[in-house]
């Protein structure tokens, strides 16, 4: 049995939580920049990434004291209280295992893992480990989505009955990223599936998916699609429609509408700046570039929540179970895409539905 260190309690509110970031790509750099001065109660002390040039550039930019090729050296530093994992998904389990053994709290980028077997192993690793774990479903911390959630909880639109969720990237990632990402539904739609569960206040019972490759034909080599739609059927009868595309041709576009028995709420916007140009019989505005711009406030708020939870000794609001549920929906959507048939989503703790949904160890192509 692995011996475990006990996670260090973070003392008074004035004490700084010492954080290390593993992986300094798009997301890791964003979290590192936030932690280096924008998150009261936290101090960024180390970066780990085998890409030494990128790591040292960021370390110099932010004045981070320590940098490592090997994440283990960061995890085992005595002065590191918590770790942000922003690496490609396939090495998550190894990093979580190391963090649990060292008693380090974890903020992990989504998804928890690319397949259910690994996700469930990670959940079991964390269970009773004494370390806190937050998953990077940042949309829940976006001011618009947080407000919509409060309104729905307060009964403003009555009983939610239908959710429509659109996600479009301006342009797609290279096939090298796609190959290890888990695919469109696992890599990207998990955010929408999490929103769907959270905003509808219900679990998804079954899904039906369609998809195709229209722009990035090279994704065929990774067994992935660039555009997909998923119909959702919730356990209490509610309905959902999700569409996702890696290429919008105009900008980054995340919009959600929840229809209730007494009204609807729409979340999302297209303009980056609140400026409209009216000229020559035309009306125009710019668009949001990417997730880093659209969810800038949400990335900051989710990290502040993580740090605050550690200071207060509270569980973060979004954890490994939320990641597991969303991945179950994503994998059911993938199974539906492949079989052309509707697919059930497993009911937690029910072995029958788990088996019907493809078992415990369903792998992504
Ligand atoms: N929440 C969001 O909005 C959001 C957006 C994009 C990506 N993500 C997630 O964030 C994660 C990272 O995605 P990204 O776009 O930043 O990828 P990226 O390719 O830009 O960065 C990954 C980084 O991890 C580094 N890395 C690889 N192996 C490593 C190791 N063994 N130890 C330490 N570092 C290692 C790479 O060198 C690279 O710098 C993915 O899981 C992705 O799903 C989340």
Coordinates of C-alpha atoms and ligand atoms in Angstrom, one line a residue:
X1 CA 0.0 0.0 0.0
X2 CA 1.3 3.5 -0.9
X3 CA 2.1 5.6 2.2
X4 CA 0.4 8.9 2.1
X5 CA 1.4 12.2 3.5
X6 CA -1.3 14.2 5.2
X7 CA -2.4 17.4 3.3
X8 CA -1.2 20.4 5.2
X9 CA -4.0 22.4 6.6
X10 CA -4.0 26.0 5.3
X11 CA -4.0 28.2 8.3
X12 CA -5.4 31.7 8.7
X13 CA -7.0 33.6 5.8
X14 CA -3.9 35.8 5.7
X15 CA -1.5 32.8 5.1
X16 CA -0.6 32.3 1.4
X17 CA -1.5 29.0 -0.2
X18 CA 1.5 27.9 -2.2
X19 CA 0.6 26.5 -5.6
X20 CA 2.5 24.8 -8.3
X21 CA 1.3 24.5 -11.9
X22 CA 1.9 21.4 -14.0
X23 CA 1.8 22.0 -17.8
X24 CA 2.3 25.5 -19.1
X25 CA 0.4 25.3 -22.4
X26 CA -2.8 27.4 -23.1
X27 CA -4.6 26.6 -19.9
X28 CA -1.6 26.2 -17.6
X29 CA -0.3 29.6 -18.6
X30 CA -3.7 31.1 -18.0
X31 CA -3.9 29.6 -14.5
X32 CA -0.3 30.6 -13.7
X33 CA -0.9 34.2 -14.7
X34 CA -4.0 34.3 -12.5
X35 CA -2.2 32.7 -9.6
X36 CA 0.8 35.1 -9.9
X37 CA -0.9 38.1 -8.4
X38 CA -4.6 38.1 -9.2
X39 CA -5.8 35.6 -6.6
X40 CA -5.7 36.9 -3.1
X41 CA -4.6 34.1 -0.7
X42 CA -2.4 32.3 -3.2
X43 CA 1.2 32.4 -4.3
X44 CA 2.6 30.7 -7.4
X45 CA 5.9 29.0 -6.4
X46 CA 6.7 26.5 -9.1
X47 CA 6.1 25.4 -12.7
X48 CA 6.7 21.9 -14.2
X49 CA 6.7 21.2 -17.9
X50 CA 9.2 19.1 -20.0
X51 CA 9.0 21.9 -22.6
X52 CA 11.8 23.8 -20.9
X53 CA 11.7 26.8 -23.3
X54 CA 8.0 27.5 -22.7
X55 CA 8.3 26.9 -18.9
X56 CA 11.4 29.2 -18.5
X57 CA 9.7 31.9 -20.5
X58 CA 6.7 31.9 -18.3
X59 CA 8.8 31.5 -15.2
X60 CA 10.8 34.7 -16.1
X61 CA 7.6 36.6 -17.0
X62 CA 5.9 35.8 -13.7
X63 CA 9.0 35.6 -11.5
X64 CA 8.2 32.1 -10.3
X65 CA 11.0 30.7 -8.0
X66 CA 11.2 27.1 -9.2
X67 CA 10.9 25.2 -12.5
X68 CA 11.1 21.5 -13.2
X69 CA 11.0 19.1 -16.2
X70 CA 9.6 16.4 -14.0
X71 CA 6.3 17.1 -12.3
X72 CA 7.2 14.8 -9.4
X73 CA 9.8 17.2 -8.2
X74 CA 7.2 20.0 -8.0
X75 CA 4.6 17.8 -6.3
X76 CA 7.1 16.7 -3.6
X77 CA 8.3 20.1 -2.6
X78 CA 7.5 20.7 1.0
X79 CA 6.4 24.2 0.4
X80 CA 3.8 23.3 -2.3
X81 CA 0.3 23.0 -0.8
X82 CA -1.7 22.6 -3.9
X83 CA -1.2 21.7 -7.6
X84 CA -2.9 22.8 -10.8
X85 CA -2.9 20.1 -13.4
X86 CA -3.1 21.4 -17.0
X87 CA -1.3 18.7 -18.9
X88 CA -2.7 16.6 -21.7
X89 CA -5.3 14.3 -20.3
X90 CA -3.5 11.0 -20.6
X91 CA -1.1 11.6 -17.7
X92 CA -3.7 12.8 -15.2
X93 CA -3.9 9.6 -13.2
X94 CA -0.2 9.4 -12.7
X95 CA -0.2 13.0 -11.5
X96 CA -3.2 12.6 -9.2
X97 CA -1.6 9.5 -7.7
X98 CA 1.5 11.4 -6.9
X99 CA -0.4 14.3 -5.4
X100 CA -2.5 12.0 -3.2
X101 CA 0.7 10.3 -2.0
X102 CA 2.2 13.6 -1.2
X103 CA -1.0 15.1 0.4
X104 CA -1.3 17.9 -2.1
X105 CA -4.7 19.5 -3.0
X106 CA -5.6 19.4 -6.7
X107 CA -7.2 21.7 -9.2
X108 CA -7.5 19.6 -12.4
X109 CA -8.4 20.8 -15.9
X110 CA -11.2 18.9 -17.4
X111 CA -11.9 16.1 -18.3
X112 CA -11.0 14.1 -15.1
X113 CA -9.6 11.5 -17.6
X114 CA -10.4 10.4 -21.2
X115 CA -12.1 7.1 -20.2
X116 CA -14.5 6.0 -17.5
X117 CA -12.2 3.3 -16.0
X118 CA -9.5 5.9 -15.4
X119 CA -12.0 8.4 -14.1
X120 CA -13.4 5.9 -11.6
X121 CA -9.9 4.9 -10.5
X122 CA -9.1 8.6 -9.9
X123 CA -12.4 9.0 -7.9
X124 CA -11.4 6.0 -5.8
X125 CA -7.8 7.4 -5.3
X126 CA -9.3 10.6 -4.0
X127 CA -11.9 9.0 -1.8
X128 CA -10.8 9.4 1.8
X129 CA -7.4 10.7 0.7
X130 CA -7.8 13.9 2.7
X131 CA -7.0 16.1 -0.3
X132 CA -9.5 18.5 -1.9
X133 CA -10.1 18.2 -5.7
X134 CA -11.7 20.8 -8.0
X135 CA -12.4 20.1 -11.7
X136 CA -12.1 23.0 -14.2
X137 CA -15.7 23.3 -15.3
X138 CA -15.2 27.1 -15.3
X139 CA -18.5 27.9 -17.1
X140 CA -20.3 27.5 -13.7
X141 CA -18.2 30.5 -12.5
X142 CA -19.0 32.7 -15.5
X143 CA -21.1 35.6 -14.2
X144 CA -23.8 35.0 -16.8
X145 CA -24.1 31.3 -16.1
X146 CA -23.9 31.8 -12.3
X147 CA -26.7 34.4 -12.6
X148 CA -28.9 32.0 -14.7
X149 CA -28.4 29.2 -12.2
X150 CA -29.5 31.5 -9.3
X151 CA -32.6 32.6 -11.3
X152 CA -33.6 29.0 -12.1
X153 CA -33.0 28.0 -8.5
X154 CA -35.2 30.9 -7.4
X155 CA -38.1 29.6 -9.6
X156 CA -37.9 32.6 -12.0
X157 CA -38.7 30.5 -15.1
X158 CA -40.8 27.9 -13.3
X159 CA -39.8 24.3 -14.0
X160 CA -37.0 23.9 -16.6
X161 CA -38.2 21.8 -19.5
X162 CA -35.8 22.3 -22.4
X163 CA -32.1 23.3 -22.7
X164 CA -30.3 24.3 -25.9
X165 CA -26.5 24.5 -25.8
X166 CA -24.3 25.7 -28.7
X167 CA -20.5 25.5 -28.6
X168 CA -18.4 26.7 -31.5
X169 CA -14.6 27.3 -31.7
X170 CA -13.4 29.9 -34.1
X171 CA -11.1 27.3 -35.5
X172 CA -10.1 23.8 -34.4
X173 CA -7.0 22.4 -32.7
X174 CA -4.4 20.5 -34.7
X175 CA -4.9 16.8 -35.2
X176 CA -1.9 16.1 -32.8
X177 CA -4.1 17.6 -30.0
X178 CA -7.3 15.9 -31.2
X179 CA -5.5 12.5 -31.2
X180 CA -5.1 12.5 -27.4
X181 CA -8.0 14.7 -26.4
X182 CA -10.7 12.0 -26.2
X183 CA -12.6 13.5 -29.2
X184 CA -15.1 16.4 -29.6
X185 CA -17.7 15.1 -27.1
X186 CA -15.2 14.2 -24.4
X187 CA -12.9 17.1 -24.9
X188 CA -15.3 19.9 -25.5
X189 CA -19.0 18.9 -25.1
X190 CA -18.3 17.8 -21.5
X191 CA -18.6 21.5 -20.6
X192 CA -22.1 21.6 -22.1
X193 CA -23.1 18.3 -20.6
X194 CA -22.0 19.7 -17.2
X195 CA -24.1 22.9 -17.8
X196 CA -27.0 20.8 -18.9
X197 CA -27.1 18.7 -15.6
X198 CA -26.4 21.8 -13.5
X199 CA -28.9 24.1 -15.0
X200 CA -31.7 21.5 -15.5
X201 CA -31.1 20.2 -12.0
X202 CA -31.5 16.7 -13.4
X203 CA -29.4 13.8 -14.7
X204 CA -29.4 12.8 -18.4
X205 CA -31.0 9.4 -19.0
X206 CA -30.2 8.9 -22.7
X207 CA -28.7 10.5 -25.7
X208 CA -28.8 10.4 -29.5
X209 CA -25.9 11.8 -31.5
X210 CA -25.0 12.6 -35.0
X211 CA -21.8 14.1 -36.4
X212 CA -19.5 14.6 -39.4
X213 CA -16.3 16.1 -40.7
X214 CA -16.8 19.1 -42.8
X215 CA -13.7 21.3 -42.4
X216 CA -10.9 19.2 -40.7
X217 CA -10.8 16.1 -42.8
X218 CA -7.5 15.1 -41.2
X219 CA -9.4 14.4 -37.9
X220 CA -10.3 11.1 -39.6
X221 CA -6.8 10.0 -38.6
X222 CA -7.7 10.5 -34.9
X223 CA -11.2 8.9 -35.4
X224 CA -12.9 12.3 -34.6
X225 CA -15.5 14.6 -36.0
X226 CA -15.5 18.4 -36.3
X227 CA -19.2 19.0 -35.9
X228 CA -21.7 17.1 -33.8
X229 CA -25.3 17.3 -32.4
X230 CA -26.6 15.5 -29.3
X231 CA -30.3 15.2 -28.3
X232 CA -30.6 14.7 -24.5
X233 CA -33.4 13.1 -22.6
X234 CA -33.4 13.9 -18.9
X235 CA -34.6 11.4 -16.2
X236 CA -37.6 13.6 -15.2
X237 CA -38.6 13.9 -18.9
X238 CA -36.8 17.2 -19.7
X239 CA -35.3 17.7 -23.1
X240 CA -32.0 19.0 -24.4
X241 CA -30.3 19.8 -27.7
X242 CA -26.6 20.4 -28.0
X243 CA -24.6 21.3 -31.1
X244 CA -20.8 21.6 -31.2
X245 CA -18.4 22.6 -33.9
X246 CA -14.6 23.0 -34.0
X247 CA -14.9 25.7 -36.7
X248 CA -17.5 28.5 -36.8
X249 CA -15.8 30.6 -39.4
X250 CA -16.6 33.8 -37.4
X251 CA -15.4 33.5 -33.8
X252 CA -15.9 31.8 -30.5
X253 CA -19.5 31.3 -29.7
X254 CA -21.0 29.8 -26.5
X255 CA -24.7 30.2 -26.0
X256 CA -27.3 28.5 -23.9
X257 CA -31.0 28.8 -23.5
X258 CA -33.1 27.3 -20.8
X259 CA -36.9 27.2 -21.4
X260 CA -39.0 26.8 -18.3
X261 CA -42.8 26.4 -17.7
X262 CA -42.9 30.2 -17.0
X263 CA -40.3 31.8 -19.2
X264 CA -36.8 31.3 -20.6
X265 CA -33.2 32.5 -19.9
X266 CA -30.6 33.0 -22.6
X267 CA -26.9 33.1 -21.7
X268 CA -24.1 34.2 -24.0
X269 CA -23.1 36.9 -26.5
X270 CA -21.3 37.3 -29.7
X271 CA -19.6 40.7 -29.4
X272 CA -16.2 41.1 -27.8
X273 CA -16.6 44.8 -27.4
X274 CA -19.9 46.5 -26.8
X275 CA -19.6 48.4 -30.1
X276 CA -21.8 48.3 -33.2
X277 CA -20.8 50.0 -36.4
X278 CA -23.7 51.1 -38.6
X279 CA -22.7 52.1 -42.1
X280 CA -23.8 51.7 -45.8
X281 CA -26.9 49.8 -45.0
X282 CA -25.0 47.3 -42.8
X283 CA -24.7 46.8 -39.0
X284 CA -21.6 45.0 -37.7
X285 CA -19.6 44.2 -34.6
X286 CA -16.6 42.0 -33.7
X287 CA -16.7 38.6 -32.2
X288 CA -15.1 36.9 -29.2
X289 CA -11.8 35.3 -30.2
X290 CA -11.5 32.2 -28.0
X291 CA -12.3 30.6 -24.6
X292 CA -9.4 32.5 -22.9
X293 CA -11.2 35.7 -23.7
X294 CA -14.8 34.6 -23.2
X295 CA -14.2 32.9 -19.9
X296 CA -11.4 35.2 -18.5
X297 CA -13.5 36.1 -15.5
X298 CA -14.6 32.5 -15.0
X299 CA -11.0 31.2 -14.9
X300 CA -10.2 33.8 -12.3
X301 CA -13.4 33.1 -10.2
X302 CA -12.9 29.3 -10.3
X303 CA -9.4 29.6 -9.1
X304 CA -10.4 32.0 -6.3
X305 CA -13.1 29.5 -5.3
X306 CA -10.5 26.7 -5.1
X307 CA -8.1 28.8 -3.0
X308 CA -11.0 30.1 -0.8
X309 CA -12.2 26.5 -0.2
X310 CA -8.7 25.4 0.9
X311 CA -8.5 28.3 3.3
X312 CA -11.9 27.6 4.7
X313 CA -11.5 23.8 4.7
X314 CA -14.6 23.4 2.5
X315 CA -15.2 21.1 -0.5
X316 CA -15.1 22.8 -3.9
X317 CA -18.5 23.2 -5.6
X318 CA -17.5 21.1 -8.6
X319 CA -15.6 17.8 -8.2
X320 CA -14.7 14.5 -9.6
X321 CA -18.3 13.1 -9.6
X322 CA -19.4 16.0 -11.9
X323 CA -16.6 15.1 -14.2
X324 CA -17.6 11.4 -14.1
X325 CA -21.3 12.2 -14.9
X326 CA -20.4 14.5 -17.8
X327 CA -17.9 11.9 -19.2
X328 CA -20.7 9.2 -19.0
X329 CA -22.9 11.5 -21.1
X330 CA -20.0 12.2 -23.6
X331 CA -19.2 8.5 -23.9
X332 CA -22.9 7.6 -24.4
X333 CA -23.0 10.3 -27.2
X334 CA -19.9 8.7 -28.8
X335 CA -21.5 5.3 -28.6
X336 CA -24.6 6.7 -30.2
X337 CA -22.6 8.3 -33.0
X338 CA -20.9 5.0 -33.7
X339 CA -24.0 2.8 -33.5
X340 CA -26.5 5.2 -35.0
X341 CA -28.8 4.3 -32.0
X342 CA -29.9 6.2 -28.9
X343 CA -27.8 5.2 -25.9
X344 CA -28.6 5.1 -22.2
X345 CA -26.4 7.0 -19.7
X346 CA -25.5 5.0 -16.7
X347 CA -27.3 5.6 -13.4
X348 CA -24.7 6.0 -10.7
X349 CA -24.5 2.8 -8.5
X350 CA -26.8 0.8 -10.9
X351 CA -24.9 -2.1 -12.5
X352 CA -27.7 -2.8 -15.0
X353 CA -27.6 0.6 -16.6
X354 CA -23.8 0.7 -16.4
X355 CA -23.6 -2.6 -18.4
X356 CA -26.2 -1.4 -20.9
X357 CA -24.2 1.8 -21.3
X358 CA -21.0 -0.1 -22.2
X359 CA -19.5 -1.1 -18.9
X360 CA -16.9 0.3 -16.6
X361 CA -14.0 0.5 -18.9
X362 CA -15.2 2.1 -22.1
X363 CA -12.3 3.5 -24.0
X364 CA -12.3 6.5 -26.4
X365 CA -11.0 5.9 -29.9
Ligands
LIG1 N1 -11.4 24.6 -19.2 C1 -11.2 25.0 -20.4 O1 -11.8 25.9 -20.9 C2 -10.1 24.4 -21.2 C3 -9.7 24.9 -22.4 C4 -8.7 24.3 -23.1 C5 -8.1 23.1 -22.6 N2 -8.5 22.6 -21.5 C6 -7.9 21.4 -20.9 O2 -6.7 21.7 -20.4 C7 -5.7 20.7 -20.6 C8 -4.5 21.2 -21.3 O3 -4.9 21.7 -22.5 P1 -4.1 22.9 -23.3 O4 -5.0 23.4 -24.3 O5 -3.6 23.8 -22.3 O6 -2.9 22.0 -23.9 P2 -1.5 22.5 -24.4 O7 -1.1 21.4 -25.4 O8 -1.5 23.9 -24.8 O9 -0.6 22.4 -23.1 C9 -0.3 21.2 -22.4 C10 1.1 21.4 -21.8 O10 1.4 20.3 -21.0 C11 2.7 20.0 -21.1 N3 3.1 18.6 -20.7 C12 3.0 17.5 -21.5 N4 3.4 16.5 -20.7 C13 3.7 16.9 -19.5 C14 4.2 16.3 -18.3 N5 4.5 15.0 -18.2 N6 4.4 17.1 -17.2 C15 4.2 18.5 -17.3 N7 3.7 19.1 -18.4 C16 3.5 18.3 -19.5 C17 3.0 20.3 -22.6 O11 4.5 20.5 -22.8 C18 2.2 21.6 -22.7 O12 3.0 22.7 -22.4 C19 -6.5 19.6 -21.4 O13 -6.9 18.6 -20.5 C20 -7.7 20.3 -22.0 O14 -8.8 19.5 -22.0 C21 -9.5 23.2 -20.7

